[in-house]
XYZ file of C-alpha atoms in Angstrom:
404
model
C 289.256 31.127 105.178
C 286.858 33.927 104.059
C 288.451 36.960 102.134
C 286.768 40.417 102.524
C 287.612 43.221 99.977
C 286.163 46.821 100.635
C 287.054 50.515 99.640
C 287.475 53.502 101.658
C 287.534 57.391 101.200
C 289.383 59.177 103.636
C 289.534 62.964 104.121
C 292.988 64.521 104.131
C 294.375 63.897 107.640
C 291.924 61.172 108.758
C 292.863 57.596 109.426
C 291.266 54.136 109.296
C 292.041 51.271 111.986
C 292.076 47.735 110.693
C 292.837 45.373 113.493
C 295.767 46.764 115.274
C 296.916 48.727 112.194
C 295.795 52.372 111.337
C 296.040 53.884 107.605
C 295.963 57.458 106.573
C 297.505 57.292 103.205
C 296.155 56.191 99.860
C 296.772 52.556 98.848
C 295.761 48.969 99.259
C 296.470 47.008 102.373
C 295.799 43.561 103.095
C 295.450 42.332 106.924
C 294.629 38.944 108.568
C 292.279 39.178 111.318
C 290.880 36.653 113.833
C 287.088 36.172 113.737
C 284.904 35.707 116.977
C 285.036 32.152 116.181
C 288.849 32.058 116.290
C 289.113 31.686 112.513
C 291.473 33.757 110.376
C 289.844 36.184 107.778
C 291.934 37.945 105.117
C 290.992 41.829 104.721
C 291.816 43.478 101.372
C 291.433 47.279 101.976
C 291.363 50.111 99.200
C 292.082 53.221 100.593
C 291.601 56.705 98.441
C 292.555 59.912 100.572
C 291.130 62.910 99.178
C 293.388 65.982 98.634
C 292.996 69.083 100.949
C 290.885 71.626 99.280
C 292.242 75.402 99.556
C 290.420 78.184 97.896
C 291.824 81.807 97.208
C 289.605 84.417 96.215
C 289.694 88.037 95.640
C 286.356 89.667 96.023
C 285.355 93.523 95.341
C 282.325 95.049 96.829
C 280.520 98.213 96.933
C 280.749 100.482 100.183
C 277.951 99.387 102.310
C 277.434 95.706 100.761
C 278.580 92.489 102.610
C 279.460 88.787 101.566
C 278.656 85.628 103.204
C 281.646 82.923 103.530
C 280.124 79.943 105.059
C 278.421 81.281 108.412
C 280.351 84.554 108.553
C 279.076 87.784 106.997
C 282.035 90.497 105.961
C 281.375 93.983 104.877
C 285.026 95.522 105.847
C 288.049 95.242 103.420
C 290.469 92.803 104.662
C 292.089 89.160 104.539
C 289.726 86.391 106.010
C 290.296 82.520 106.337
C 287.201 80.301 106.812
C 287.150 76.524 107.026
C 284.206 74.873 105.183
C 282.678 71.355 104.775
C 282.816 70.014 101.094
C 280.074 67.685 99.840
C 282.369 64.898 100.523
C 282.259 65.779 104.150
C 285.823 66.967 104.143
C 287.048 70.364 105.239
C 288.167 72.910 102.597
C 290.019 76.315 103.289
C 288.760 79.576 101.896
C 291.164 82.526 101.853
C 289.280 85.662 101.245
C 290.774 89.032 100.074
C 288.018 91.295 100.561
C 288.323 94.988 98.682
C 285.798 97.827 98.601
C 284.989 99.899 95.501
C 285.057 103.868 96.583
C 281.346 105.327 96.146
C 282.739 108.437 94.293
C 281.250 111.862 94.650
C 281.523 113.961 91.643
C 281.424 117.714 91.503
C 281.080 118.960 88.114
C 280.207 122.753 86.625
C 278.639 122.321 83.213
C 278.036 125.313 80.850
C 275.378 125.303 78.329
C 274.145 127.773 75.775
C 270.872 129.138 76.164
C 268.022 126.794 75.079
C 270.315 123.686 75.573
C 269.658 120.806 78.102
C 271.930 118.271 79.545
C 271.282 114.771 80.677
C 272.689 113.478 83.945
C 271.673 109.762 84.218
C 267.972 109.816 83.821
C 267.635 113.301 84.599
C 267.446 116.043 81.876
C 268.244 119.711 82.980
C 267.578 122.984 81.247
C 267.508 125.453 83.820
C 270.440 126.957 85.799
C 270.903 125.578 89.212
C 272.611 122.906 91.394
C 271.401 119.128 90.855
C 272.030 115.998 92.812
C 271.996 112.702 91.088
C 272.795 109.172 92.214
C 274.298 107.114 89.361
C 275.736 103.333 89.038
C 279.381 103.278 88.421
C 280.905 100.500 85.977
C 281.017 98.174 88.861
C 277.662 98.671 89.753
C 278.282 101.009 93.078
C 276.150 104.221 93.707
C 278.072 107.429 92.883
C 276.812 110.947 93.946
C 276.916 113.585 91.037
C 276.821 117.278 92.059
C 276.092 119.380 89.070
C 276.183 123.081 88.707
C 274.522 124.106 85.764
C 275.157 127.333 84.144
C 274.281 129.200 80.973
C 276.258 131.232 78.508
C 274.490 134.308 77.092
C 273.925 134.385 73.602
C 275.199 137.752 72.867
C 273.689 140.421 70.491
C 276.292 142.620 68.871
C 275.536 145.986 67.447
C 278.749 147.255 65.311
C 279.194 150.278 63.145
C 281.857 149.353 60.211
C 283.225 152.088 57.966
C 285.102 150.958 54.728
C 286.556 152.735 51.995
C 285.052 152.758 48.463
C 285.521 149.203 46.952
C 286.419 147.402 50.051
C 284.549 144.561 51.625
C 283.934 143.201 54.863
C 283.374 139.558 56.016
C 281.127 138.460 58.802
C 281.175 134.975 59.448
C 280.766 133.229 56.178
C 279.064 136.519 54.524
C 280.901 139.061 52.395
C 279.305 142.981 52.094
C 280.345 145.537 49.720
C 277.624 147.892 49.781
C 276.088 150.192 52.703
C 273.269 148.617 54.741
C 272.323 147.199 57.740
C 273.080 143.341 58.087
C 272.154 140.541 60.740
C 274.276 137.542 60.831
C 274.282 134.670 63.290
C 277.634 133.441 64.357
C 279.079 130.872 67.031
C 280.940 132.200 70.066
C 284.026 130.753 71.411
C 281.882 128.283 73.238
C 279.548 127.245 70.521
C 276.760 129.394 71.205
C 274.661 131.365 68.835
C 275.574 135.112 68.737
C 273.553 137.738 66.553
C 275.479 140.534 64.809
C 273.932 143.199 63.679
C 276.189 145.457 61.493
C 275.589 148.936 60.108
C 278.111 149.151 57.256
C 279.278 152.750 56.044
C 281.652 153.966 53.402
C 284.029 156.686 53.760
C 284.291 159.059 50.552
C 287.563 158.874 48.546
C 287.924 162.611 48.216
C 289.522 164.365 45.130
C 290.973 167.440 46.218
C 292.163 170.391 43.609
C 294.941 172.937 45.245
C 296.720 175.708 43.658
C 299.987 176.034 45.595
C 302.319 179.059 44.869
C 306.038 178.288 45.641
C 309.026 180.825 46.210
C 311.958 180.333 43.866
C 314.146 177.776 45.186
C 311.792 176.191 47.595
C 310.352 172.611 47.125
C 306.884 170.903 47.889
C 306.263 167.632 49.192
C 303.034 165.779 48.359
C 303.187 162.347 50.136
C 306.381 161.058 48.887
C 306.674 163.152 45.828
C 308.907 166.185 45.761
C 308.263 168.987 43.184
C 310.329 172.170 42.269
C 308.945 173.231 39.049
C 305.687 174.626 37.874
C 303.011 172.212 36.496
C 299.956 169.927 37.215
C 300.523 167.025 39.442
C 298.447 164.384 40.566
C 299.110 162.268 43.461
C 297.267 159.460 45.160
C 297.472 159.578 48.882
C 295.969 157.772 51.996
C 293.396 159.683 54.367
C 293.385 159.569 57.980
C 290.891 156.740 57.656
C 293.274 154.806 55.293
C 291.361 155.421 52.048
C 292.678 156.847 48.779
C 292.490 160.409 48.091
C 293.159 162.207 44.750
C 295.377 165.489 44.948
C 295.352 167.466 41.952
C 297.983 170.309 42.340
C 298.634 173.373 40.062
C 301.908 174.381 41.191
C 302.827 177.998 40.516
C 306.410 179.177 41.016
C 306.752 183.006 42.525
C 309.656 185.082 40.707
C 311.668 186.813 43.485
C 309.992 190.033 44.223
C 312.625 193.029 44.028
C 312.254 196.183 46.304
C 314.052 199.483 45.609
C 314.167 202.319 48.030
C 316.074 205.568 47.461
C 317.169 207.893 50.145
C 319.211 211.065 50.950
C 321.889 211.788 53.898
C 323.649 214.971 54.804
C 327.451 214.792 54.857
C 328.653 213.082 58.101
C 325.479 211.569 58.590
C 324.298 208.056 58.521
C 321.283 206.059 58.023
C 320.099 203.338 60.652
C 318.388 200.490 58.876
C 317.305 196.912 60.000
C 319.780 195.739 57.393
C 322.421 197.535 59.144
C 323.942 201.214 59.509
C 325.024 203.143 56.524
C 327.474 206.298 56.323
C 328.223 206.591 52.705
C 326.433 207.149 49.664
C 325.986 204.059 47.043
C 323.725 201.273 46.088
C 323.481 198.383 48.351
C 321.519 195.040 47.320
C 320.514 192.340 49.909
C 318.499 189.136 49.670
C 316.053 189.352 52.526
C 314.524 186.094 54.167
C 311.346 186.226 55.707
C 309.853 183.484 57.615
C 306.681 182.054 55.921
C 307.094 184.216 53.091
C 309.308 184.482 49.993
C 312.527 186.107 49.907
C 312.947 189.290 48.324
C 315.822 191.276 46.546
C 316.224 194.442 48.531
C 318.149 197.578 46.858
C 318.933 200.704 48.960
C 320.218 203.754 46.965
C 321.868 206.549 49.130
C 322.631 209.976 47.593
C 323.902 213.082 49.359
C 321.383 215.762 50.126
C 321.895 219.293 48.973
C 323.577 221.572 51.435
C 320.630 224.026 51.699
C 318.522 221.171 53.036
C 321.162 219.906 55.286
C 321.672 223.270 56.907
C 317.976 223.583 57.753
C 317.869 219.851 58.938
C 321.021 220.777 61.267
C 319.165 223.576 63.091
C 317.900 220.910 65.764
C 315.318 222.212 68.219
C 313.084 220.764 70.935
C 309.873 222.028 71.533
C 307.526 220.274 74.148
C 304.218 219.365 73.141
C 302.620 219.356 76.697
C 303.088 221.392 79.929
C 301.357 221.672 83.308
C 301.318 225.522 84.729
C 300.242 224.546 88.380
C 303.466 226.011 90.374
C 304.682 222.843 91.503
C 307.888 223.578 90.038
C 307.748 220.922 87.596
C 306.920 221.730 83.792
C 305.341 224.835 84.854
C 306.172 226.676 81.437
C 306.206 226.295 77.738
C 309.580 226.919 76.296
C 311.636 226.011 73.034
C 315.309 224.741 73.393
C 317.976 224.799 70.832
C 321.686 225.146 70.929
C 321.887 226.482 67.305
C 318.682 228.607 66.973
C 317.907 232.193 68.180
C 314.318 232.607 69.098
C 312.852 236.013 67.812
C 309.109 235.423 68.591
C 306.656 233.288 70.261
C 302.996 233.445 69.664
C 300.017 231.500 71.424
C 296.566 231.031 70.065
C 293.346 229.338 71.377
C 291.375 226.925 69.432
C 289.279 229.618 67.585
C 292.460 231.121 66.449
C 292.630 234.074 68.788
C 295.884 235.185 69.857
C 296.308 235.072 73.513
C 300.046 235.627 73.851
C 302.982 237.154 72.136
C 306.631 237.552 73.176
C 309.920 238.891 71.462
C 312.145 238.051 74.146
C 315.263 236.374 73.516
C 314.431 233.138 75.446
C 310.629 233.235 75.094
C 308.401 231.138 77.186
C 304.536 231.108 78.180
C 303.307 230.448 81.683
C 299.852 229.214 80.479
C 298.164 232.799 81.581
C 296.031 235.278 79.525
C 296.063 238.798 80.588
C 297.126 237.377 84.116
C 294.288 234.553 84.479
C 295.323 230.868 84.089
C 293.907 229.496 80.894
C 291.627 226.677 81.038
C 293.177 223.165 80.252
C 293.099 222.209 76.637
C 294.873 222.442 73.333
C 296.367 225.585 72.062
C 298.550 226.495 68.882
C 302.033 227.922 69.017
C 303.927 229.685 66.254
C 307.893 230.156 66.726
C 310.215 232.056 64.759
C 314.110 232.256 64.781
C 317.475 232.092 62.952
C 319.672 229.375 62.829
C 323.544 229.754 63.370
C 323.929 229.057 59.668
C 321.865 231.978 58.722
C 318.639 230.277 57.781
C 315.382 231.662 59.232
C 312.850 228.928 60.581
C 309.451 228.780 61.461
C 307.738 226.412 63.858
C 303.989 225.824 64.419
C 302.063 223.118 66.076
C 299.882 222.276 69.115
C 300.505 222.580 72.669
C 298.484 221.134 75.507
C 297.639 222.419 78.794
C 296.997 220.421 82.003
C 296.637 220.842 85.583
């Protein structure tokens, strides 16, 4: 009886038939078969079933690219299943998760200093403008870069700096302490060069000599110092520019001025003064305060006038100094008036001293005429004689003006 042995590789899901039996699992199988001659033969079969191959893959592509899986070409993102044949002739299942990288568009605004340049990919730009470049991302995909290139100014600054004598100014890393014109190159906020032209000048530190007169009891302020006594003082003050100034002050104290005035009054009369009204004789002393001037001591001494002078003073008379003889009924005559004087004579003289009018009437007056004719307008002189009630004789002489 012949023995037959052989091995068989099967794909997962396949089977093999031996006689009336079929096999699809891995194992060793023995079958007795009848040959065509009617004899039995023993068949020993070693079956090996291959595992089912399943492949899962995650694929990233750039937008616009594609991939081939078996005979299928894919370019859209998604999940795909393909059945392929392995080198053993068995089927294998491929699961593909296809993803696409973005092709980014980048907009950038770039500021440079004048004279600088920027590199975008393989391109170098040194002029202002808008540039478009296609670059490769880290995944190897294209990206579009839009560059707006602008340039900062490299400013030139002109400045005039004033300092006090002895002070310094720092410009960048340079320190200056003497007048002059200086040029410095500094870095701006954006890192660009700027040229600074500095004209450095110095204020004077003035020294002032002054002589100040102070009223007794007053005070003098110089800065924060207060002085009330005469002497020479030295103060250091700050000027309007913030610099030191030396003030040399010779302070002189004025004594209180004394003013004396004497006058006389008649019995029963009074004196009206800006310091008051005084009715009685005596000596009056006041301290007078005057704005912006020193105070002074004022003494007013009042005595009684002699009776003779008082009698004359009491002969009060009103004599006008102008009249208009034009027959309008107003101020047409020149006439003296008094309640205590009896007038005895009135005389009028022209400018050359010629007497043109005279009267001895009790209430004398002049109508502005000479020998019946109207006098020309002008200045004339009058003389009036009379007797006061107290018996004193009086004489008045002055100008009288004639108008029309």
